[in-house]
Amino acid sequence: MDFLIDLFYQIGMTSFRQLQYLIAVADRKNFRLAASSLHVSQPTLSLQLQKLEEQLDVRLIERSVHPVCLTPIGHEIVARARKLLLDLNELEACAKRSTGELVGTISLGVSPTLGPYLLPGIVGVLKQEMPSLHLYIREGIPQEQMFDLRSGALDMILTPVTSIGSDLHIEHLFDEDLHLVAPPEHPFAARSGLRRSDLGGADTLGIDPRYPFHQQTREICSELGLNLLGNYEGTSLDSLSQMCASGLGLAILPDLYLRSEVGGKNIIVPLAIQDWKSRRSVAAIWRANSVYGHHYAQVAMIIKREAQLMLNAKAQG
């Protein structure tokens, strides 16, 4: 333990940026991906980590293995560095809380399978009800954004519900129906009384496997006997909608997306399947015990309320 205390005394003399570099490599297990996530070149990241090792006189990273992994002391330092950097962020946040309201900018991560159709109707409401708040919105892969949330690079994320650790708070926002869709000229589109048994073997498009929505699509395809195509994977809901409209295959899309401005109403149609229904859950996630936690809860409640209004509008329509 004395050895670690001595190391952290030395780290106190180093750049916090170097610790961020080390944490990024620990999370991504790849120098190129870590450098990209920090918006620096790979040589810059490698050089700074070498300097950190030289200053501490310990080996932190095993560079001869793939994927990259940390040495035992590297793991220990990363665990403590995470807490150190988060404590620093929280200290800065405490200093800004004197007004009692959330002032400044929230870094909000959002999945491309969610943000483009959910946020346009909500940003204006947030601006009206929380005028001192600004949103820096970053789309990205949910799993990667979890890393950024834990490191403090993001304050909050909106994502389809996934498993998380005890260090994060999850706030359920809403559930939305999922629909199997087809182009208007597809034989299924004109069928009344369509049932699950009618769908067996139909080609169906999926999204990039890095998104939680891919796993849910795979489960639905297995449930309905659909053939999930591996050669044509969308990178967004828009690309799924457009590929479906072109005739490549059926697609599974969320309800609010289909009713949004970008939902492709004129090029695809939801299929009315009598004996099938599926939903997905959407949540807001932030660091547990954050000094801004109650403010993030306010933002989440506004999003939850507005999303519910959109869902109720459909029910009344």
GROMACS .gro file of N, CA, C and O in nm, residues 172-240:
model
  276
  172HIS      N    1  -3.562   0.475  -1.582
  172HIS     CA    2  -3.648   0.431  -1.692
  172HIS      C    3  -3.731   0.548  -1.743
  172HIS      O    4  -3.789   0.623  -1.665
  173LEU      N    5  -3.735   0.566  -1.874
  173LEU     CA    6  -3.807   0.678  -1.934
  173LEU      C    7  -3.939   0.634  -1.997
  173LEU      O    8  -4.044   0.688  -1.967
  174PHE      N    9  -3.933   0.536  -2.085
  174PHE     CA   10  -4.056   0.492  -2.151
  174PHE      C   11  -4.032   0.359  -2.222
  174PHE      O   12  -3.919   0.317  -2.244
  175ASP      N   13  -4.143   0.295  -2.257
  175ASP     CA   14  -4.143   0.177  -2.343
  175ASP      C   15  -4.213   0.213  -2.473
  175ASP      O   16  -4.313   0.286  -2.472
  176GLU      N   17  -4.162   0.162  -2.582
  176GLU     CA   18  -4.229   0.188  -2.711
  176GLU      C   19  -4.244   0.059  -2.789
  176GLU      O   20  -4.160  -0.031  -2.780
  177ASP      N   21  -4.354   0.050  -2.865
  177ASP     CA   22  -4.379  -0.067  -2.948
  177ASP      C   23  -4.277  -0.076  -3.060
  177ASP      O   24  -4.228   0.026  -3.110
  178LEU      N   25  -4.248  -0.198  -3.100
  178LEU     CA   26  -4.166  -0.224  -3.218
  178LEU      C   27  -4.256  -0.280  -3.327
  178LEU      O   28  -4.352  -0.352  -3.300
  179HIS      N   29  -4.224  -0.245  -3.452
  179HIS     CA   30  -4.306  -0.288  -3.566
  179HIS      C   31  -4.220  -0.355  -3.671
  179HIS      O   32  -4.109  -0.309  -3.700
  180LEU      N   33  -4.275  -0.461  -3.728
  180LEU     CA   34  -4.215  -0.520  -3.848
  180LEU      C   35  -4.270  -0.442  -3.966
  180LEU      O   36  -4.391  -0.425  -3.980
  181VAL      N   37  -4.181  -0.392  -4.052
  181VAL     CA   38  -4.224  -0.305  -4.163
  181VAL      C   39  -4.179  -0.363  -4.296
  181VAL      O   40  -4.085  -0.442  -4.304
  182ALA      N   41  -4.248  -0.317  -4.401
  182ALA     CA   42  -4.219  -0.363  -4.537
  182ALA      C   43  -4.248  -0.250  -4.634
  182ALA      O   44  -4.320  -0.155  -4.600
  183PRO      N   45  -4.193  -0.255  -4.754
  183PRO     CA   46  -4.233  -0.156  -4.856
  183PRO      C   47  -4.379  -0.178  -4.895
  183PRO      O   48  -4.430  -0.290  -4.885
  184PRO      N   49  -4.449  -0.074  -4.940
  184PRO     CA   50  -4.593  -0.086  -4.971
  184PRO      C   51  -4.625  -0.195  -5.072
  184PRO      O   52  -4.734  -0.253  -5.068
  185GLU      N   53  -4.533  -0.223  -5.165
  185GLU     CA   54  -4.561  -0.321  -5.269
  185GLU      C   55  -4.534  -0.465  -5.226
  185GLU      O   56  -4.559  -0.561  -5.300
  186HIS      N   57  -4.483  -0.485  -5.105
  186HIS     CA   58  -4.454  -0.620  -5.057
  186HIS      C   59  -4.584  -0.697  -5.038
  186HIS      O   60  -4.685  -0.641  -4.993
  187PRO      N   61  -4.587  -0.828  -5.069
  187PRO     CA   62  -4.711  -0.906  -5.052
  187PRO      C   63  -4.768  -0.901  -4.910
  187PRO      O   64  -4.891  -0.903  -4.893
  188PHE      N   65  -4.680  -0.892  -4.810
  188PHE     CA   66  -4.730  -0.885  -4.672
  188PHE      C   67  -4.808  -0.757  -4.644
  188PHE      O   68  -4.897  -0.754  -4.559
  189ALA      N   69  -4.774  -0.649  -4.715
  189ALA     CA   70  -4.836  -0.519  -4.687
  189ALA      C   71  -4.985  -0.519  -4.717
  189ALA      O   72  -5.062  -0.443  -4.657
  190ALA      N   73  -5.028  -0.602  -4.811
  190ALA     CA   74  -5.169  -0.606  -4.850
  190ALA      C   75  -5.246  -0.715  -4.778
  190ALA      O   76  -5.368  -0.728  -4.798
  191ARG      N   77  -5.177  -0.793  -4.695
  191ARG     CA   78  -5.243  -0.905  -4.629
  191ARG      C   79  -5.318  -0.860  -4.506
  191ARG      O   80  -5.266  -0.788  -4.422
  192SER      N   81  -5.443  -0.903  -4.494
  192SER     CA   82  -5.517  -0.882  -4.370
  192SER      C   83  -5.513  -1.013  -4.291
  192SER      O   84  -5.503  -1.121  -4.349
  193GLY      N   85  -5.517  -1.001  -4.160
  193GLY     CA   86  -5.511  -1.121  -4.078
  193GLY      C   87  -5.376  -1.189  -4.080
  193GLY      O   88  -5.366  -1.311  -4.063
  194LEU      N   89  -5.269  -1.110  -4.097
  194LEU     CA   90  -5.134  -1.164  -4.100
  194LEU      C   91  -5.098  -1.221  -3.963
  194LEU      O   92  -5.123  -1.159  -3.860
  195ARG      N   93  -5.039  -1.343  -3.963
  195ARG     CA   94  -5.003  -1.408  -3.839
  195ARG      C   95  -4.854  -1.444  -3.839
  195ARG      O   96  -4.790  -1.445  -3.945
  196ARG      N   97  -4.803  -1.476  -3.721
  196ARG     CA   98  -4.662  -1.512  -3.707
  196ARG      C   99  -4.625  -1.628  -3.799
  196ARG      O  100  -4.517  -1.629  -3.859
  197SER      N  101  -4.712  -1.724  -3.811
  197SER     CA  102  -4.682  -1.842  -3.892
  197SER      C  103  -4.667  -1.809  -4.040
  197SER      O  104  -4.610  -1.889  -4.115
  198ASP      N  105  -4.716  -1.691  -4.082
  198ASP     CA  106  -4.704  -1.652  -4.223
  198ASP      C  107  -4.566  -1.595  -4.256
  198ASP      O  108  -4.534  -1.578  -4.373
  199LEU      N  109  -4.487  -1.564  -4.154
  199LEU     CA  110  -4.365  -1.487  -4.175
  199LEU      C  111  -4.240  -1.572  -4.194
  199LEU      O  112  -4.135  -1.519  -4.230
  200GLY      N  113  -4.251  -1.701  -4.170
  200GLY     CA  114  -4.134  -1.788  -4.165
  200GLY      C  115  -4.041  -1.774  -4.284
  200GLY      O  116  -4.085  -1.784  -4.400
  201GLY      N  117  -3.913  -1.748  -4.256
  201GLY     CA  118  -3.810  -1.743  -4.361
  201GLY      C  119  -3.797  -1.611  -4.433
  201GLY      O  120  -3.709  -1.596  -4.519
  202ALA      N  121  -3.881  -1.512  -4.400
  202ALA     CA  122  -3.873  -1.383  -4.470
  202ALA      C  123  -3.741  -1.312  -4.435
  202ALA      O  124  -3.702  -1.304  -4.318
  203ASP      N  125  -3.673  -1.262  -4.537
  203ASP     CA  126  -3.547  -1.190  -4.516
  203ASP      C  127  -3.573  -1.061  -4.437
  203ASP      O  128  -3.666  -0.986  -4.469
  204THR      N  129  -3.489  -1.038  -4.338
  204THR     CA  130  -3.507  -0.922  -4.251
  204THR      C  131  -3.373  -0.855  -4.225
  204THR      O  132  -3.272  -0.922  -4.200
  205LEU      N  133  -3.373  -0.724  -4.230
  205LEU     CA  134  -3.251  -0.645  -4.211
  205LEU      C  135  -3.225  -0.621  -4.063
  205LEU      O  136  -3.317  -0.605  -3.984
  206GLY      N  137  -3.098  -0.613  -4.027
  206GLY     CA  138  -3.059  -0.582  -3.890
  206GLY      C  139  -2.968  -0.460  -3.887
  206GLY      O  140  -2.921  -0.413  -3.991
  207ILE      N  141  -2.942  -0.412  -3.768
  207ILE     CA  142  -2.855  -0.296  -3.751
  207ILE      C  143  -2.717  -0.343  -3.704
  207ILE      O  144  -2.698  -0.459  -3.666
  208ASP      N  145  -2.621  -0.253  -3.708
  208ASP     CA  146  -2.485  -0.280  -3.664
  208ASP      C  147  -2.486  -0.358  -3.531
  208ASP      O  148  -2.552  -0.318  -3.436
  209PRO      N  149  -2.413  -0.471  -3.522
  209PRO     CA  150  -2.415  -0.554  -3.401
  209PRO      C  151  -2.369  -0.483  -3.274
  209PRO      O  152  -2.392  -0.535  -3.164
  210ARG      N  153  -2.304  -0.368  -3.285
  210ARG     CA  154  -2.258  -0.298  -3.165
  210ARG      C  155  -2.372  -0.229  -3.090
  210ARG      O  156  -2.355  -0.188  -2.975
  211TYR      N  157  -2.490  -0.218  -3.152
  211TYR     CA  158  -2.603  -0.153  -3.086
  211TYR      C  159  -2.688  -0.255  -3.011
  211TYR      O  160  -2.710  -0.367  -3.059
  212PRO      N  161  -2.739  -0.219  -2.892
  212PRO     CA  162  -2.830  -0.311  -2.820
  212PRO      C  163  -2.951  -0.351  -2.905
  212PRO      O  164  -3.003  -0.462  -2.890
  213PHE      N  165  -2.994  -0.263  -2.996
  213PHE     CA  166  -3.110  -0.292  -3.079
  213PHE      C  167  -3.084  -0.411  -3.171
  213PHE      O  168  -3.178  -0.478  -3.214
  214HIS      N  169  -2.958  -0.436  -3.203
  214HIS     CA  170  -2.925  -0.553  -3.286
  214HIS      C  171  -2.963  -0.682  -3.215
  214HIS      O  172  -3.022  -0.772  -3.276
  215GLN      N  173  -2.927  -0.691  -3.087
  215GLN     CA  174  -2.958  -0.812  -3.011
  215GLN      C  175  -3.108  -0.833  -3.001
  215GLN      O  176  -3.157  -0.946  -3.014
  216GLN      N  177  -3.183  -0.725  -2.980
  216GLN     CA  178  -3.328  -0.739  -2.972
  216GLN      C  179  -3.386  -0.780  -3.107
  216GLN      O  180  -3.478  -0.863  -3.115
  217THR      N  181  -3.331  -0.724  -3.216
  217THR     CA  182  -3.375  -0.765  -3.350
  217THR      C  183  -3.348  -0.912  -3.374
  217THR      O  184  -3.432  -0.985  -3.428
  218ARG      N  185  -3.231  -0.958  -3.331
  218ARG     CA  186  -3.197  -1.100  -3.347
  218ARG      C  187  -3.296  -1.189  -3.271
  218ARG      O  188  -3.340  -1.292  -3.322
  219GLU      N  189  -3.332  -1.148  -3.149
  219GLU     CA  190  -3.425  -1.227  -3.069
  219GLU      C  191  -3.564  -1.232  -3.133
  219GLU      O  192  -3.630  -1.336  -3.133
  220ILE      N  193  -3.606  -1.118  -3.190
  220ILE     CA  194  -3.737  -1.114  -3.256
  220ILE      C  195  -3.737  -1.203  -3.380
  220ILE      O  196  -3.834  -1.276  -3.407
  221CYS      N  197  -3.628  -1.197  -3.458
  221CYS     CA  198  -3.618  -1.281  -3.577
  221CYS      C  199  -3.625  -1.428  -3.540
  221CYS      O  200  -3.690  -1.509  -3.609
  222SER      N  201  -3.559  -1.466  -3.431
  222SER     CA  202  -3.565  -1.604  -3.386
  222SER      C  203  -3.707  -1.642  -3.344
  222SER      O  204  -3.756  -1.751  -3.375
  223GLU      N  205  -3.773  -1.549  -3.275
  223GLU     CA  206  -3.910  -1.574  -3.228
  223GLU      C  207  -4.008  -1.592  -3.344
  223GLU      O  208  -4.097  -1.678  -3.339
  224LEU      N  209  -3.990  -1.511  -3.450
  224LEU     CA  210  -4.086  -1.512  -3.561
  224LEU      C  211  -4.041  -1.601  -3.677
  224LEU      O  212  -4.114  -1.612  -3.777
  225GLY      N  213  -3.923  -1.661  -3.666
  225GLY     CA  214  -3.875  -1.745  -3.775
  225GLY      C  215  -3.827  -1.667  -3.896
  225GLY      O  216  -3.827  -1.718  -4.008
  226LEU      N  217  -3.787  -1.542  -3.874
  226LEU     CA  218  -3.737  -1.458  -3.983
  226LEU      C  219  -3.590  -1.487  -4.010
  226LEU      O  220  -3.516  -1.529  -3.921
  227ASN      N  221  -3.547  -1.462  -4.131
  227ASN     CA  222  -3.407  -1.482  -4.169
  227ASN      C  223  -3.333  -1.348  -4.157
  227ASN      O  224  -3.349  -1.260  -4.242
  228LEU      N  225  -3.254  -1.334  -4.051
  228LEU     CA  226  -3.178  -1.210  -4.030
  228LEU      C  227  -3.059  -1.206  -4.123
  228LEU      O  228  -2.970  -1.291  -4.116
  229LEU      N  229  -3.057  -1.109  -4.211
  229LEU     CA  230  -2.950  -1.097  -4.311
  229LEU      C  231  -2.823  -1.046  -4.246
  229LEU      O  232  -2.823  -0.945  -4.176
  230GLY      N  233  -2.712  -1.112  -4.270
  230GLY     CA  234  -2.584  -1.070  -4.214
  230GLY      C  235  -2.504  -0.982  -4.306
  230GLY      O  236  -2.408  -0.916  -4.263
  231ASN      N  237  -2.541  -0.978  -4.434
  231ASN     CA  238  -2.462  -0.903  -4.532
  231ASN      C  239  -2.506  -0.759  -4.547
  231ASN      O  240  -2.435  -0.678  -4.608
  232TYR      N  241  -2.624  -0.726  -4.497
  232TYR     CA  242  -2.676  -0.590  -4.512
  232TYR      C  243  -2.720  -0.540  -4.374
  232TYR      O  244  -2.833  -0.563  -4.331
  233GLU      N  245  -2.630  -0.471  -4.306
  233GLU     CA  246  -2.661  -0.419  -4.172
  233GLU      C  247  -2.663  -0.268  -4.175
  233GLU      O  248  -2.570  -0.204  -4.225
  234GLY      N  249  -2.768  -0.209  -4.121
  234GLY     CA  250  -2.780  -0.064  -4.120
  234GLY      C  251  -2.692  -0.001  -4.014
  234GLY      O  252  -2.656  -0.064  -3.915
  235THR      N  253  -2.657   0.124  -4.035
  235THR     CA  254  -2.581   0.200  -3.936
  235THR      C  255  -2.671   0.298  -3.860
  235THR      O  256  -2.625   0.365  -3.768
  236SER      N  257  -2.797   0.306  -3.899
  236SER     CA  258  -2.895   0.394  -3.833
  236SER      C  259  -3.034   0.343  -3.867
  236SER      O  260  -3.051   0.257  -3.955
  237LEU      N  261  -3.134   0.397  -3.798
  237LEU     CA  262  -3.271   0.360  -3.832
  237LEU      C  263  -3.309   0.409  -3.971
  237LEU      O  264  -3.384   0.343  -4.043
  238ASP      N  265  -3.256   0.525  -4.009
  238ASP     CA  266  -3.284   0.576  -4.143
  238ASP      C  267  -3.233   0.480  -4.250
  238ASP      O  268  -3.301   0.454  -4.350
  239SER      N  269  -3.112   0.428  -4.232
  239SER     CA  270  -3.058   0.337  -4.333
  239SER      C  271  -3.139   0.208  -4.338
  239SER      O  272  -3.161   0.152  -4.446
  240LEU      N  273  -3.187   0.160  -4.222
  240LEU     CA  274  -3.274   0.042  -4.222
  240LEU      C  275  -3.402   0.069  -4.300
  240LEU      O  276  -3.446  -0.012  -4.381
   0.00000   0.00000   0.00000
